[in-house]
Amino acid sequence: MKIAKIITGVIVVLIVALAVGLVFKFTNGFNEDFKTFYLERDGKQILTSETETSFTCGESYRYEVKYTFDNDKSEPKGYNVKIVPNGKIQLSFKADGKQYSYADAKELTGAFNLKKEKSAFTLTMPKELTLKGVLEKVYSKTVEVDEPHGFLYTLVVSSYNEKITYKINFGISINVEGIELDKNGIVFGGGGEIPPSVPQEPPKEETQKYGIEYDTLGSGSVLSVKFGCVSEAAAGEEVRFTVEVLNEELEVVNLMIESEEVYEYDYTHNKDGSYTFTMPDCFVTVMIYLMPKEA
């Protein structure tokens, strides 16, 4: 009888632990409402309301949309997806001489190749993409605008009833494949002689770079921190980043640098407060764990 009670107790504890873990996961560390709708890209679940990432020109990115309590036999409930200006970008532009605020600009979806399916969508970046080109396509007018860097665009995905919304702020990177050089010889004057040609070195291949993004767990969200880091780096390159907590009631209790292939990469906490790590040959996420400061 005692053994049966012990086994029952262990089972109950395990069930409670699993339930708490599930709630922790789908509430971004108890910091947001429970997610009954979420996204998944390359097998990685997206459960944070607002994130940042980098897309490469000419590449395609597929997102699956899922409902937490659905199964393979459930009918797709539908979803909404669009691309809009990142409202945090302070920028103005002119369209046929008229001044506009970028944050209040029209929806930008038409300037991108967005293919929507029942339970997924694919976003394909054009091979050449500029903010000027995007705005001219949307407004059908000549546009004057500076070309800033950063996460200029926001991918907005919401559930069928729009009660749950994810914002993915994204920037654009260019994959340079190589440079062709003019191999014509040079003729020097005087004496009518042509000096021997100098062998041309073959163009160097552009080093492939991989994206770097950040996310938070625990208390707070990505809006609770200021993350200073390059958006991409080559494999083997030393990457330095900083984390500044904007909410005075929170503090960083742990950091993890992870990817789909490896759970955690090593990093160094420097004396000046910054962090450094060696970039692997894949996309990485700097996971920042936030908790309330002890009284």
Backbone as JSON, one array per atom type, in Angstrom:
{
  "sequence": "MKIAKIITGVIVVLIVALAVGLVFKFTNGFNEDFKTFYLERDGKQILTSETETSFTCGESYRYEVKYTFDNDKSEPKGYNVKIVPNGKIQLSFKADGKQYSYADAKELTGAFNLKKEKSAFTLTMPKELTLKGVLEKVYSKTVEVDEPHGFLYTLVVSSYNEKITYKINFGISINVEGIELDKNGIVFGGGGEIPPSVPQEPPKEETQKYGIEYDTLGSGSVLSVKFGCVSEAAAGEEVRFTVEVLNEELEVVNLMIESEEVYEYDYTHNKDGSYTFTMPDCFVTVMIYLMPKEA",
  "N": [[0.83, -1.21, 0.0], [1.93, 1.26, 0.85], [3.95, 1.53, -1.03], [2.44, 1.83, -3.34], [1.2, 4.27, -2.81], [3.41, 5.92, -2.76], [4.31, 5.71, -5.41], [2.08, 6.78, -6.71], [2.21, 9.37, -5.68], [4.62, 10.26, -6.78], [3.97, 10.21, -9.49], [1.98, 12.18, -9.56], [3.5, 14.43, -8.83], [5.23, 14.56, -11.04], [3.39, 15.07, -13.09], [2.44, 17.59, -12.31], [4.82, 19.03, -12.47], [5.35, 18.86, -15.22], [3.15, 20.25, -16.17], [3.57, 22.81, -15.09], [5.98, 23.4, -16.37], [5.1, 23.47, -19.02], [3.35, 25.64, -18.97], [5.18, 27.65, -18.25], [6.79, 27.69, -20.52], [4.98, 28.43, -22.6], [4.22, 30.94, -21.82], [6.29, 32.67, -21.98], [8.12, 32.51, -19.79], [6.31, 33.03, -17.67], [5.7, 35.64, -18.17], [4.02, 36.59, -20.11], [0.72, 36.3, -21.6], [-0.83, 33.05, -21.77], [0.07, 31.13, -24.56], [-1.94, 30.09, -27.09], [-1.54, 29.94, -29.67], [1.11, 29.82, -31.95], [4.34, 30.26, -33.61], [6.57, 28.52, -35.84], [9.81, 28.01, -36.99], [12.09, 26.4, -39.02], [12.03, 24.22, -37.27], [12.23, 25.43, -34.79], [10.51, 26.81, -32.15], [8.6, 29.79, -31.9], [7.76, 31.83, -29.4], [7.75, 34.23, -28.17], [6.4, 37.46, -27.98], [7.49, 39.62, -29.42], [10.23, 39.77, -31.56], [13.55, 39.89, -33.06], [15.25, 39.62, -36.18], [17.36, 38.65, -38.98], [17.18, 38.72, -42.49], [18.29, 37.34, -45.61], [18.99, 38.65, -48.84], [17.45, 37.18, -51.65], [17.01, 34.75, -50.44], [14.78, 32.24, -49.02], [12.26, 31.91, -46.5], [10.53, 29.87, -44.34], [7.64, 29.69, -42.39], [5.77, 27.96, -40.01], [2.45, 27.92, -38.82], [0.85, 27.35, -35.79], [-1.55, 25.88, -33.57], [-1.82, 25.46, -30.13], [-3.33, 23.37, -28.91], [-4.23, 21.84, -30.99], [-4.33, 18.97, -33.2], [-3.1, 16.51, -35.6], [-5.41, 15.88, -36.93], [-7.04, 18.03, -36.73], [-8.95, 20.73, -38.1], [-7.56, 23.35, -40.06], [-7.36, 26.54, -38.55], [-6.82, 28.98, -39.59], [-5.12, 32.14, -40.15], [-3.49, 35.38, -39.9], [-1.31, 37.42, -41.81], [1.13, 39.88, -42.45], [3.27, 42.55, -43.71], [4.71, 45.36, -42.33], [5.87, 48.78, -41.73], [8.52, 49.07, -39.32], [7.52, 50.41, -36.44], [9.15, 51.61, -34.59], [11.2, 52.85, -35.85], [12.58, 55.92, -36.46], [11.99, 57.91, -38.96], [11.7, 59.76, -41.99], [10.27, 60.3, -45.27], [10.05, 61.28, -48.74], [7.48, 61.31, -51.12], [6.93, 61.89, -54.35], [7.52, 64.51, -53.68], [5.97, 65.04, -51.43], [5.91, 64.98, -47.89], [6.32, 62.2, -45.68], [5.78, 60.19, -42.76], [7.72, 57.44, -41.85], [6.95, 55.51, -39.98], [4.22, 55.68, -40.09], [3.61, 54.79, -42.57], [2.19, 53.09, -45.5], [0.92, 49.67, -45.6], [3.38, 47.19, -46.29], [3.43, 44.76, -47.55], [2.97, 44.12, -50.26], [5.36, 44.65, -51.55], [6.99, 42.54, -51.16], [7.68, 39.01, -51.62], [5.38, 37.02, -50.63], [4.11, 33.99, -49.84], [1.23, 32.41, -49.01], [-0.05, 29.66, -47.21], [-2.34, 27.08, -45.97], [-1.56, 26.37, -43.33], [0.9, 27.49, -43.06], [3.47, 29.78, -44.19], [5.56, 31.24, -46.7], [8.25, 33.39, -46.96], [9.95, 35.12, -49.33], [12.9, 36.75, -50.01], [13.58, 39.44, -52.2], [16.19, 39.5, -54.76], [17.47, 41.89, -54.94], [17.06, 44.52, -52.8], [15.89, 47.49, -51.51], [15.07, 50.15, -49.25], [14.06, 52.36, -50.52], [13.2, 51.22, -52.96], [11.19, 49.51, -51.99], [9.3, 51.33, -50.91], [8.66, 52.82, -53.2], [7.41, 50.91, -54.74], [5.16, 50.39, -53.21], [3.88, 52.9, -53.01], [3.8, 53.71, -55.61], [5.13, 55.9, -56.64], [7.77, 58.32, -57.15], [10.35, 58.13, -54.82], [12.12, 59.73, -52.2], [14.55, 58.96, -49.92], [16.61, 58.26, -47.11], [18.92, 55.52, -46.72], [18.81, 53.7, -44.15], [20.37, 51.51, -41.68], [19.43, 48.5, -39.94], [16.58, 47.02, -38.2], [14.24, 47.39, -40.19], [11.73, 46.57, -41.04], [8.61, 44.96, -40.18], [7.31, 41.85, -39.59], [4.15, 40.78, -39.2], [2.2, 38.51, -37.54], [-0.8, 36.98, -36.81], [-3.33, 35.26, -34.87], [-6.34, 33.57, -36.01], [-8.49, 35.0, -34.95], [-7.23, 37.25, -34.19], [-6.45, 37.61, -31.55], [-4.03, 36.85, -30.55], [-0.83, 37.96, -31.27], [2.18, 38.09, -33.12], [5.19, 39.83, -33.51], [7.76, 40.21, -35.73], [10.55, 41.82, -36.07], [12.59, 42.72, -38.72], [15.73, 42.88, -40.49], [17.66, 43.43, -43.52], [20.14, 41.58, -45.16], [22.9, 41.34, -47.44], [24.02, 38.88, -49.65], [27.03, 38.57, -50.93], [28.4, 37.18, -53.75], [30.73, 37.29, -55.26], [33.3, 39.12, -57.13], [33.81, 40.42, -60.32], [36.68, 41.11, -62.2], [38.18, 43.46, -64.47], [40.15, 42.19, -66.96], [41.76, 43.25, -68.93], [44.83, 44.1, -70.57], [47.43, 46.53, -69.8], [48.9, 49.14, -71.59], [51.95, 50.69, -71.75], [53.44, 53.87, -72.53], [56.18, 54.92, -74.75], [58.96, 53.79, -76.47], [57.46, 51.83, -77.57], [57.08, 49.29, -76.54], [55.48, 46.54, -74.99], [54.95, 45.9, -71.73], [55.47, 42.88, -69.8], [52.56, 41.01, -68.93], [50.94, 41.21, -65.81], [50.1, 38.64, -63.67], [46.73, 38.25, -62.78], [45.22, 38.17, -59.63], [42.86, 35.75, -58.58], [39.46, 36.64, -57.91], [38.51, 37.09, -54.55], [36.47, 34.93, -52.67], [33.43, 35.87, -51.17], [33.15, 35.83, -47.72], [30.99, 33.69, -46.02], [28.35, 34.72, -43.96], [26.61, 34.52, -40.82], [23.46, 34.89, -39.19], [22.7, 36.78, -36.19], [20.69, 36.88, -33.41], [18.6, 37.95, -30.64], [16.89, 36.98, -27.61], [14.55, 36.78, -24.86], [13.99, 35.28, -21.63], [12.07, 34.38, -18.73], [11.36, 36.99, -16.46], [10.08, 40.07, -17.81], [10.72, 41.24, -21.22], [11.86, 41.34, -24.67], [11.77, 44.03, -24.92], [12.66, 44.93, -22.55], [15.36, 45.08, -22.47], [18.42, 46.42, -23.86], [20.11, 45.48, -26.58], [23.28, 45.26, -27.79], [24.92, 44.56, -30.66], [26.48, 43.15, -33.59], [24.57, 42.26, -36.53], [25.2, 40.0, -37.92], [27.82, 37.58, -38.52], [30.96, 36.07, -39.55], [31.93, 32.59, -39.56], [34.08, 31.62, -36.93], [34.83, 34.17, -36.35], [35.42, 36.66, -33.85], [32.92, 37.77, -31.77], [31.52, 40.55, -30.24], [29.31, 41.65, -27.73], [26.81, 43.61, -25.99], [24.68, 43.92, -23.13], [22.11, 45.75, -21.88], [20.04, 46.39, -19.23], [16.9, 47.77, -19.26], [14.81, 48.04, -17.55], [14.62, 48.94, -14.27], [13.91, 47.25, -12.23], [14.64, 44.74, -12.87], [17.14, 42.18, -13.5], [19.97, 40.63, -15.14], [20.26, 37.23, -14.95], [21.34, 35.07, -16.15], [23.01, 33.99, -19.14], [22.79, 32.58, -22.39], [24.18, 31.24, -25.3], [22.96, 29.94, -28.14], [22.07, 27.49, -30.68], [20.34, 25.8, -33.36], [21.7, 23.45, -33.66], [23.47, 23.16, -31.49], [23.2, 23.2, -27.98], [24.38, 25.03, -26.19], [26.86, 27.53, -26.44], [30.24, 28.46, -25.6], [31.16, 31.48, -23.9], [32.71, 34.65, -23.07], [32.78, 36.75, -20.27], [33.6, 39.97, -20.14], [35.82, 42.38, -18.48], [34.94, 44.98, -18.85], [32.26, 44.74, -18.89], [31.11, 43.84, -21.22], [30.45, 41.09, -23.54], [31.98, 38.3, -25.17], [32.19, 35.96, -27.89], [33.02, 33.13, -29.92], [32.08, 32.98, -33.22], [30.0, 30.45, -34.52], [29.49, 28.21, -37.38], [26.79, 28.77, -38.12], [23.44, 30.03, -37.65], [22.76, 31.91, -34.68], [21.31, 32.38, -31.4], [21.19, 34.71, -28.81], [20.3, 34.11, -25.69], [18.71, 35.71, -23.12], [18.33, 35.69, -19.72], [16.06, 36.97, -17.5], [15.3, 38.23, -14.27], [13.43, 39.41, -11.4], [14.99, 41.84, -9.29], [16.48, 41.02, -6.17], [15.09, 42.02, -3.09]],
  "CA": [[0.0, 0.0, 0.0], [2.81, 2.42, 0.92], [4.64, 1.67, -2.31], [1.46, 2.36, -4.3], [1.01, 5.69, -2.51], [4.64, 6.62, -3.19], [4.29, 5.77, -6.87], [1.04, 7.75, -7.07], [2.73, 10.7, -5.36], [5.65, 10.62, -7.78], [3.28, 10.5, -10.75], [1.33, 13.49, -9.41], [4.55, 15.46, -8.87], [5.69, 14.66, -12.42], [2.34, 15.72, -13.87], [2.45, 19.01, -11.94], [6.05, 19.62, -13.01], [5.16, 19.0, -16.65], [2.17, 21.31, -16.4], [4.24, 24.08, -14.8], [6.94, 23.62, -17.45], [4.35, 23.84, -20.22], [2.86, 27.01, -18.77], [6.36, 28.51, -18.29], [7.22, 27.78, -21.91], [4.02, 29.12, -23.45], [3.96, 32.29, -21.3], [7.58, 33.38, -21.98], [8.59, 32.62, -18.41], [5.22, 33.62, -16.87], [5.71, 37.08, -18.4], [2.99, 36.94, -21.07], [-0.45, 35.42, -21.55], [-0.61, 31.7, -22.3], [-0.03, 31.12, -26.02], [-2.65, 28.99, -27.74], [-1.16, 30.08, -31.07], [2.53, 30.15, -32.01], [5.01, 30.06, -34.89], [7.72, 27.6, -35.83], [10.68, 28.17, -38.16], [13.21, 25.44, -39.01], [11.92, 23.38, -36.08], [12.36, 26.23, -33.58], [9.26, 27.48, -31.8], [8.64, 31.22, -31.57], [6.72, 32.03, -28.39], [7.88, 35.58, -27.65], [5.52, 38.34, -28.76], [8.25, 40.48, -30.33], [11.6, 39.33, -31.73], [14.28, 40.53, -34.15], [16.04, 38.68, -36.96], [17.92, 39.19, -40.22], [16.94, 37.91, -43.68], [19.27, 37.57, -46.68], [18.4, 38.83, -50.16], [17.46, 36.0, -52.49], [16.73, 33.54, -49.66], [13.38, 32.01, -48.63], [12.09, 31.55, -45.08], [9.21, 29.26, -44.16], [7.11, 29.69, -41.03], [4.55, 27.19, -39.78], [1.58, 28.5, -37.81], [0.29, 26.23, -35.05], [-2.39, 26.12, -32.39], [-1.26, 24.61, -29.09], [-4.13, 22.19, -28.57], [-4.66, 21.13, -32.2], [-3.58, 17.78, -33.59], [-3.03, 16.3, -37.05], [-6.75, 15.73, -37.49], [-7.78, 19.28, -36.56], [-9.08, 21.58, -39.27], [-6.81, 24.6, -39.9], [-8.21, 27.65, -38.1], [-6.49, 30.18, -40.32], [-4.25, 33.12, -39.49], [-3.28, 36.61, -40.66], [0.11, 37.77, -41.91], [1.4, 41.07, -43.26], [4.53, 43.23, -43.44], [4.48, 46.79, -42.11], [7.08, 49.44, -41.24], [8.81, 48.97, -37.89], [7.07, 51.67, -35.87], [10.18, 52.2, -33.73], [12.17, 53.54, -36.7], [12.3, 57.34, -36.63], [12.45, 58.18, -40.31], [10.73, 60.38, -42.88], [10.62, 60.19, -46.67], [9.22, 62.07, -49.64], [6.91, 60.62, -52.27], [6.54, 62.97, -55.26], [7.67, 65.8, -53.01], [5.17, 65.14, -50.21], [6.59, 64.39, -46.75], [5.6, 61.16, -44.96], [6.46, 59.52, -41.65], [7.86, 56.02, -42.18], [6.18, 54.71, -39.02], [2.81, 55.74, -40.47], [3.51, 54.44, -43.99], [1.23, 52.05, -45.86], [1.36, 48.28, -45.47], [4.47, 46.93, -47.24], [3.4, 43.36, -47.98], [3.02, 44.02, -51.72], [6.73, 44.8, -52.05], [7.69, 41.3, -50.86], [7.09, 37.79, -52.15], [4.83, 36.29, -49.49], [3.22, 32.91, -50.29], [0.47, 31.95, -47.86], [-0.71, 28.37, -47.28], [-3.32, 26.92, -44.9], [-0.95, 26.33, -42.0], [2.28, 27.94, -43.18], [3.71, 30.77, -45.23], [6.96, 31.36, -47.1], [8.66, 34.75, -47.3], [11.15, 35.1, -50.17], [13.49, 38.07, -50.16], [14.07, 39.75, -53.55], [17.64, 39.48, -54.85], [17.89, 43.27, -54.66], [16.02, 45.13, -51.99], [16.22, 48.73, -50.82], [13.89, 50.81, -48.68], [13.53, 53.22, -51.59], [12.46, 50.37, -53.88], [9.98, 49.03, -51.32], [8.33, 52.42, -50.8], [8.2, 53.18, -54.53], [6.47, 49.88, -55.19], [3.92, 50.53, -52.44], [3.23, 54.19, -53.27], [3.78, 53.95, -57.06], [5.62, 57.26, -56.82], [9.2, 58.49, -56.93], [10.58, 58.32, -53.38], [13.41, 60.18, -51.7], [14.69, 58.48, -48.55], [17.91, 57.73, -46.72], [18.93, 54.06, -46.56], [19.4, 53.37, -42.85], [20.54, 50.1, -41.34], [18.65, 48.08, -38.78], [15.39, 46.21, -38.41], [13.33, 48.39, -40.77], [10.43, 46.01, -41.38], [8.0, 44.11, -39.16], [6.43, 40.77, -40.03], [3.09, 40.67, -38.18], [1.43, 37.27, -37.71], [-1.79, 36.89, -35.74], [-4.27, 34.13, -34.92], [-7.51, 33.82, -36.86], [-9.33, 36.01, -34.32], [-6.33, 38.38, -33.88], [-6.25, 37.77, -30.11], [-2.6, 36.62, -30.28], [-0.06, 38.55, -32.36], [3.64, 38.05, -33.05], [5.88, 40.82, -34.35], [9.15, 39.85, -36.02], [11.25, 42.94, -36.7], [13.7, 42.13, -39.48], [16.57, 43.67, -41.37], [18.05, 42.75, -44.74], [21.57, 41.48, -45.43], [23.19, 41.0, -48.84], [24.99, 37.81, -49.83], [27.88, 38.89, -52.08], [28.99, 35.93, -54.22], [32.05, 37.48, -55.85], [33.51, 40.34, -57.9], [34.51, 40.19, -61.56], [37.64, 42.16, -62.49], [38.55, 43.66, -65.87], [41.46, 41.57, -67.14], [42.45, 43.83, -70.07], [46.19, 44.53, -70.28], [47.73, 47.95, -69.79], [50.01, 49.44, -72.48], [52.69, 51.86, -71.32], [54.02, 54.62, -73.63], [57.63, 55.0, -74.8], [59.66, 52.61, -76.97], [56.55, 50.94, -78.26], [57.12, 47.94, -76.0], [54.4, 46.19, -74.06], [55.52, 45.17, -70.6], [54.8, 41.6, -69.55], [51.34, 41.12, -68.14], [51.02, 40.77, -64.41], [48.98, 37.72, -63.41], [45.68, 38.77, -61.92], [44.77, 37.25, -58.58], [41.43, 35.46, -58.69], [38.68, 37.36, -56.9], [38.29, 36.35, -53.31], [35.07, 34.64, -52.39], [32.89, 36.54, -50.0], [32.97, 34.93, -46.59], [29.59, 33.55, -45.62], [28.06, 35.2, -42.62], [25.42, 33.93, -40.21], [22.71, 35.86, -38.41], [22.73, 36.79, -34.72], [19.53, 37.54, -32.83], [18.51, 37.75, -29.2], [15.56, 36.74, -27.07], [14.57, 36.8, -23.4], [13.15, 34.36, -20.87], [11.9, 34.81, -17.34], [10.58, 38.22, -16.32], [10.42, 41.05, -18.82], [10.68, 40.82, -22.62], [12.94, 41.96, -25.45], [11.68, 45.47, -24.72], [13.26, 45.23, -21.25], [16.82, 45.15, -22.59], [19.03, 46.99, -25.04], [21.11, 44.5, -27.02], [24.21, 45.86, -28.73], [25.7, 43.52, -31.33], [26.31, 43.09, -35.05], [23.45, 41.38, -36.89], [25.72, 38.77, -38.51], [29.28, 37.43, -38.45], [31.49, 34.88, -40.21], [32.36, 31.52, -38.66], [35.42, 31.82, -36.4], [35.03, 35.58, -36.0], [35.09, 37.0, -32.47], [31.76, 38.66, -31.71], [31.38, 41.24, -28.95], [27.98, 42.23, -27.56], [26.49, 44.18, -24.68], [23.29, 43.8, -22.69], [21.74, 46.78, -20.91], [18.68, 46.2, -18.73], [16.22, 49.06, -19.24], [13.88, 48.02, -16.42], [15.43, 48.97, -13.06], [13.48, 46.21, -11.29], [15.1, 43.45, -13.37], [18.57, 41.97, -13.68], [20.33, 39.45, -15.91], [20.72, 36.16, -14.06], [22.07, 34.07, -16.93], [23.07, 34.18, -20.59], [23.12, 31.38, -23.16], [24.3, 31.41, -26.75], [22.53, 28.63, -28.62], [21.64, 27.35, -32.06], [19.54, 24.59, -33.55], [22.58, 22.29, -33.59], [24.16, 23.08, -30.2], [22.4, 23.79, -26.91], [25.03, 26.19, -25.58], [28.24, 27.82, -26.82], [31.0, 29.17, -24.58], [31.37, 32.91, -24.09], [33.53, 35.29, -22.04], [32.26, 38.0, -19.69], [34.77, 40.84, -20.04], [35.87, 43.3, -17.34], [34.19, 46.2, -19.15], [30.83, 44.41, -18.87], [30.68, 43.25, -22.49], [30.61, 39.65, -23.69], [32.53, 37.89, -26.45], [32.15, 34.53, -28.2], [33.48, 32.8, -31.27], [30.91, 32.69, -34.06], [30.0, 29.13, -35.19], [29.06, 28.27, -38.77], [25.34, 28.66, -38.16], [22.66, 31.09, -37.02], [22.74, 31.76, -33.23], [20.45, 33.24, -30.59], [21.67, 35.03, -27.47], [19.14, 34.02, -24.81], [18.95, 36.51, -21.92], [17.41, 35.31, -18.66], [15.8, 38.12, -16.62], [14.52, 37.98, -13.06], [13.34, 40.6, -10.54], [16.08, 42.01, -8.33], [16.13, 40.69, -4.8], [14.95, 43.2, -2.23]],
  "C": [[0.86, 1.26, 0.0], [3.51, 2.64, -0.41], [3.7, 2.27, -3.36], [1.25, 3.85, -4.08], [2.22, 6.5, -2.97], [4.66, 6.79, -4.7], [3.27, 6.8, -7.35], [1.52, 9.18, -6.83], [3.75, 11.18, -6.38], [5.0, 11.0, -9.1], [2.61, 11.87, -10.7], [2.35, 14.62, -9.5], [5.05, 15.67, -10.3], [4.68, 15.39, -13.3], [2.32, 17.22, -13.59], [3.67, 19.71, -12.54], [5.93, 19.84, -14.52], [4.2, 20.13, -16.98], [2.79, 22.68, -16.18], [5.23, 24.42, -15.91], [6.26, 24.07, -18.73], [3.87, 25.28, -20.13], [4.03, 27.99, -18.86], [6.78, 28.76, -19.73], [6.28, 28.64, -22.74], [3.56, 30.47, -22.88], [5.21, 33.14, -21.28], [8.03, 33.61, -20.55], [7.6, 33.3, -17.5], [5.11, 35.13, -17.09], [4.62, 37.53, -19.37], [1.81, 35.99, -20.9], [-0.11, 34.07, -22.18], [-0.88, 31.69, -23.79], [-0.77, 29.88, -26.5], [-2.37, 29.0, -29.24], [0.31, 30.49, -31.11], [3.09, 29.85, -33.39], [6.17, 29.09, -34.73], [8.5, 27.79, -37.13], [11.88, 27.24, -38.01], [13.21, 24.6, -37.74], [12.01, 24.12, -34.77], [11.07, 26.99, -33.32], [9.51, 28.95, -31.46], [7.45, 31.5, -30.65], [6.78, 33.41, -27.76], [7.14, 36.55, -28.56], [6.27, 39.19, -29.77], [9.71, 40.02, -30.36], [12.25, 40.1, -32.88], [15.12, 39.48, -34.87], [16.54, 39.36, -38.21], [17.65, 38.2, -41.35], [17.95, 38.3, -44.76], [18.57, 37.69, -48.03], [18.54, 37.55, -50.98], [17.13, 34.71, -51.77], [15.24, 33.47, -49.3], [13.32, 31.53, -47.19], [10.65, 31.06, -44.88], [8.83, 29.23, -42.68], [5.84, 28.82, -40.99], [3.75, 27.85, -38.67], [0.83, 27.36, -37.12], [-0.56, 26.71, -33.88], [-2.06, 25.05, -31.35], [-2.02, 23.31, -28.89], [-4.7, 21.48, -29.8], [-3.82, 19.88, -32.41], [-3.64, 17.62, -35.09], [-4.4, 16.22, -37.7], [-7.56, 17.02, -37.4], [-7.82, 20.07, -37.86], [-8.3, 22.88, -39.04], [-7.74, 25.76, -39.54], [-7.95, 28.92, -38.89], [-5.62, 31.13, -39.5], [-4.14, 34.34, -40.39], [-1.8, 36.92, -40.69], [0.26, 38.98, -42.83], [2.76, 41.64, -42.88], [4.26, 44.73, -43.38], [5.8, 47.45, -41.72], [7.27, 49.18, -39.74], [8.52, 50.33, -37.28], [8.09, 52.34, -34.98], [11.21, 52.99, -34.52], [11.74, 54.99, -36.9], [12.87, 57.78, -37.97], [11.32, 58.85, -41.1], [11.2, 60.21, -44.32], [9.66, 61.05, -47.49], [8.76, 61.19, -50.79], [6.3, 61.68, -53.18], [6.52, 64.32, -54.54], [6.89, 65.95, -51.73], [5.84, 64.37, -49.07], [5.7, 63.36, -46.03], [6.45, 60.67, -43.78], [6.52, 58.03, -41.96], [7.01, 55.15, -41.26], [4.7, 54.65, -39.38], [2.59, 55.36, -41.93], [2.51, 53.31, -44.22], [1.8, 50.65, -45.55], [2.33, 47.94, -46.61], [4.44, 45.54, -47.86], [3.57, 43.21, -49.49], [4.4, 44.13, -52.31], [7.56, 43.53, -51.83], [6.97, 40.12, -51.51], [6.64, 36.92, -50.98], [3.8, 35.29, -49.99], [2.55, 32.29, -49.08], [-0.19, 30.61, -48.15], [-1.68, 28.24, -46.1], [-2.7, 27.01, -43.52], [0.52, 26.74, -42.05], [2.36, 29.05, -44.21], [5.22, 30.85, -45.49], [7.23, 32.79, -47.54], [9.97, 34.67, -48.07], [11.65, 36.53, -50.36], [13.9, 38.3, -51.62], [15.6, 39.75, -53.57], [18.24, 40.86, -54.62], [16.75, 43.96, -53.93], [16.55, 46.38, -51.29], [14.93, 49.33, -50.27], [13.25, 51.7, -49.73], [12.68, 52.39, -52.57], [11.16, 49.87, -53.29], [8.91, 50.12, -51.3], [7.8, 52.84, -52.18], [7.21, 52.16, -55.07], [5.13, 50.02, -54.48], [3.16, 51.8, -52.82], [3.09, 54.49, -54.77], [4.17, 55.39, -57.38], [7.14, 57.26, -56.65], [9.45, 58.87, -55.48], [12.0, 58.8, -53.12], [13.52, 59.77, -50.24], [16.12, 58.05, -48.32], [17.8, 56.22, -46.56], [19.58, 53.7, -45.23], [19.59, 51.88, -42.68], [19.62, 49.76, -40.15], [17.44, 47.25, -39.18], [14.26, 47.12, -38.89], [11.9, 47.88, -40.93], [9.92, 45.1, -40.24], [7.05, 43.12, -39.81], [5.41, 40.54, -38.91], [2.24, 39.44, -38.48], [0.47, 37.16, -36.53], [-2.7, 35.69, -35.95], [-5.51, 34.54, -35.71], [-8.42, 34.91, -36.29], [-8.54, 37.23, -33.85], [-6.16, 38.63, -32.38], [-4.79, 37.57, -29.72], [-1.82, 37.1, -31.5], [1.43, 38.43, -32.09], [4.2, 39.1, -34.0], [7.34, 40.4, -34.5], [9.79, 41.01, -36.77], [12.46, 42.39, -37.45], [14.44, 43.17, -40.32], [17.0, 42.82, -42.55], [19.57, 42.75, -44.86], [21.75, 41.01, -46.87], [24.26, 39.93, -48.89], [25.79, 38.08, -51.09], [28.62, 37.63, -52.51], [30.38, 36.1, -54.81], [32.1, 38.74, -56.68], [34.28, 39.98, -59.16], [35.41, 41.38, -61.86], [37.89, 42.24, -63.99], [39.97, 43.18, -66.07], [42.22, 42.13, -68.36], [43.84, 44.3, -69.68], [46.33, 46.03, -70.34], [48.97, 48.19, -70.65], [50.66, 50.74, -72.03], [53.31, 52.54, -72.54], [55.54, 54.56, -73.59], [58.23, 53.71, -75.29], [58.77, 51.62, -77.67], [56.54, 49.52, -77.74], [55.96, 47.74, -75.01], [54.99, 45.38, -72.92], [54.8, 43.85, -70.39], [53.59, 41.78, -68.66], [51.56, 40.57, -66.75], [49.84, 39.85, -64.13], [47.98, 38.33, -62.43], [45.3, 37.72, -60.88], [43.28, 36.99, -58.74], [40.66, 36.19, -57.59], [38.42, 36.47, -55.68], [36.79, 36.13, -53.1], [34.63, 35.35, -51.12], [32.65, 35.52, -48.88], [31.5, 34.87, -46.18], [29.42, 33.99, -44.18], [26.74, 34.61, -42.13], [24.78, 34.94, -39.26], [22.85, 35.66, -36.9], [21.48, 37.52, -34.24], [19.51, 37.29, -31.33], [17.06, 37.56, -28.79], [15.67, 36.74, -25.55], [13.67, 35.72, -22.83], [13.06, 34.86, -19.43], [10.99, 36.02, -17.27], [11.01, 39.21, -17.39], [10.34, 40.46, -20.22], [11.84, 41.47, -23.35], [12.92, 43.47, -25.31], [12.32, 45.9, -23.4], [14.76, 45.39, -21.32], [17.21, 45.88, -23.87], [20.21, 46.1, -25.41], [21.99, 45.14, -28.08], [25.1, 44.81, -29.34], [25.51, 43.65, -32.83], [25.2, 42.09, -35.37], [23.91, 40.07, -37.5], [27.24, 38.77, -38.42], [29.68, 36.14, -39.15], [31.93, 33.86, -39.17], [33.81, 31.77, -38.24], [35.71, 33.25, -35.99], [34.65, 35.82, -34.54], [33.98, 38.05, -32.46], [31.66, 39.25, -30.3], [29.96, 41.82, -28.87], [27.79, 42.74, -26.14], [25.01, 44.0, -24.39], [23.04, 44.85, -21.61], [20.28, 46.58, -20.52], [18.02, 47.56, -18.57], [15.22, 49.17, -18.08], [14.68, 47.92, -15.12], [15.07, 47.87, -12.07], [13.99, 44.83, -11.7], [16.61, 43.39, -13.44], [18.8, 40.7, -14.5], [20.89, 38.4, -14.96], [21.48, 35.07, -14.84], [22.02, 34.45, -18.4], [23.39, 32.84, -21.25], [23.17, 31.75, -24.63], [24.03, 30.05, -27.37], [22.16, 28.67, -30.09], [20.78, 26.1, -32.16], [20.39, 23.34, -33.38], [23.16, 22.08, -32.2], [23.35, 23.83, -29.15], [23.04, 25.04, -26.34], [26.47, 26.3, -26.06], [28.92, 28.6, -25.69], [31.09, 30.66, -24.93], [32.19, 33.45, -22.92], [32.86, 36.58, -21.59], [33.45, 38.9, -19.39], [34.67, 41.81, -18.87], [35.06, 44.57, -17.59], [32.68, 45.95, -19.2], [30.31, 43.82, -20.17], [30.92, 41.74, -22.49], [31.21, 39.36, -25.07], [32.37, 36.38, -26.63], [32.64, 34.33, -29.63], [32.3, 32.32, -32.1], [31.02, 31.31, -34.69], [29.53, 29.29, -36.64], [27.56, 28.01, -38.89], [24.72, 29.87, -37.48], [22.61, 30.85, -35.5], [21.75, 32.74, -32.59], [21.09, 33.45, -29.23], [20.43, 35.1, -26.57], [19.49, 34.71, -23.48], [17.9, 36.16, -20.89], [17.29, 36.48, -17.67], [14.97, 37.68, -15.43], [14.45, 39.26, -12.24], [14.52, 40.64, -9.57], [15.59, 41.64, -6.94], [16.09, 41.95, -3.96], [16.08, 43.28, -1.23]]
}
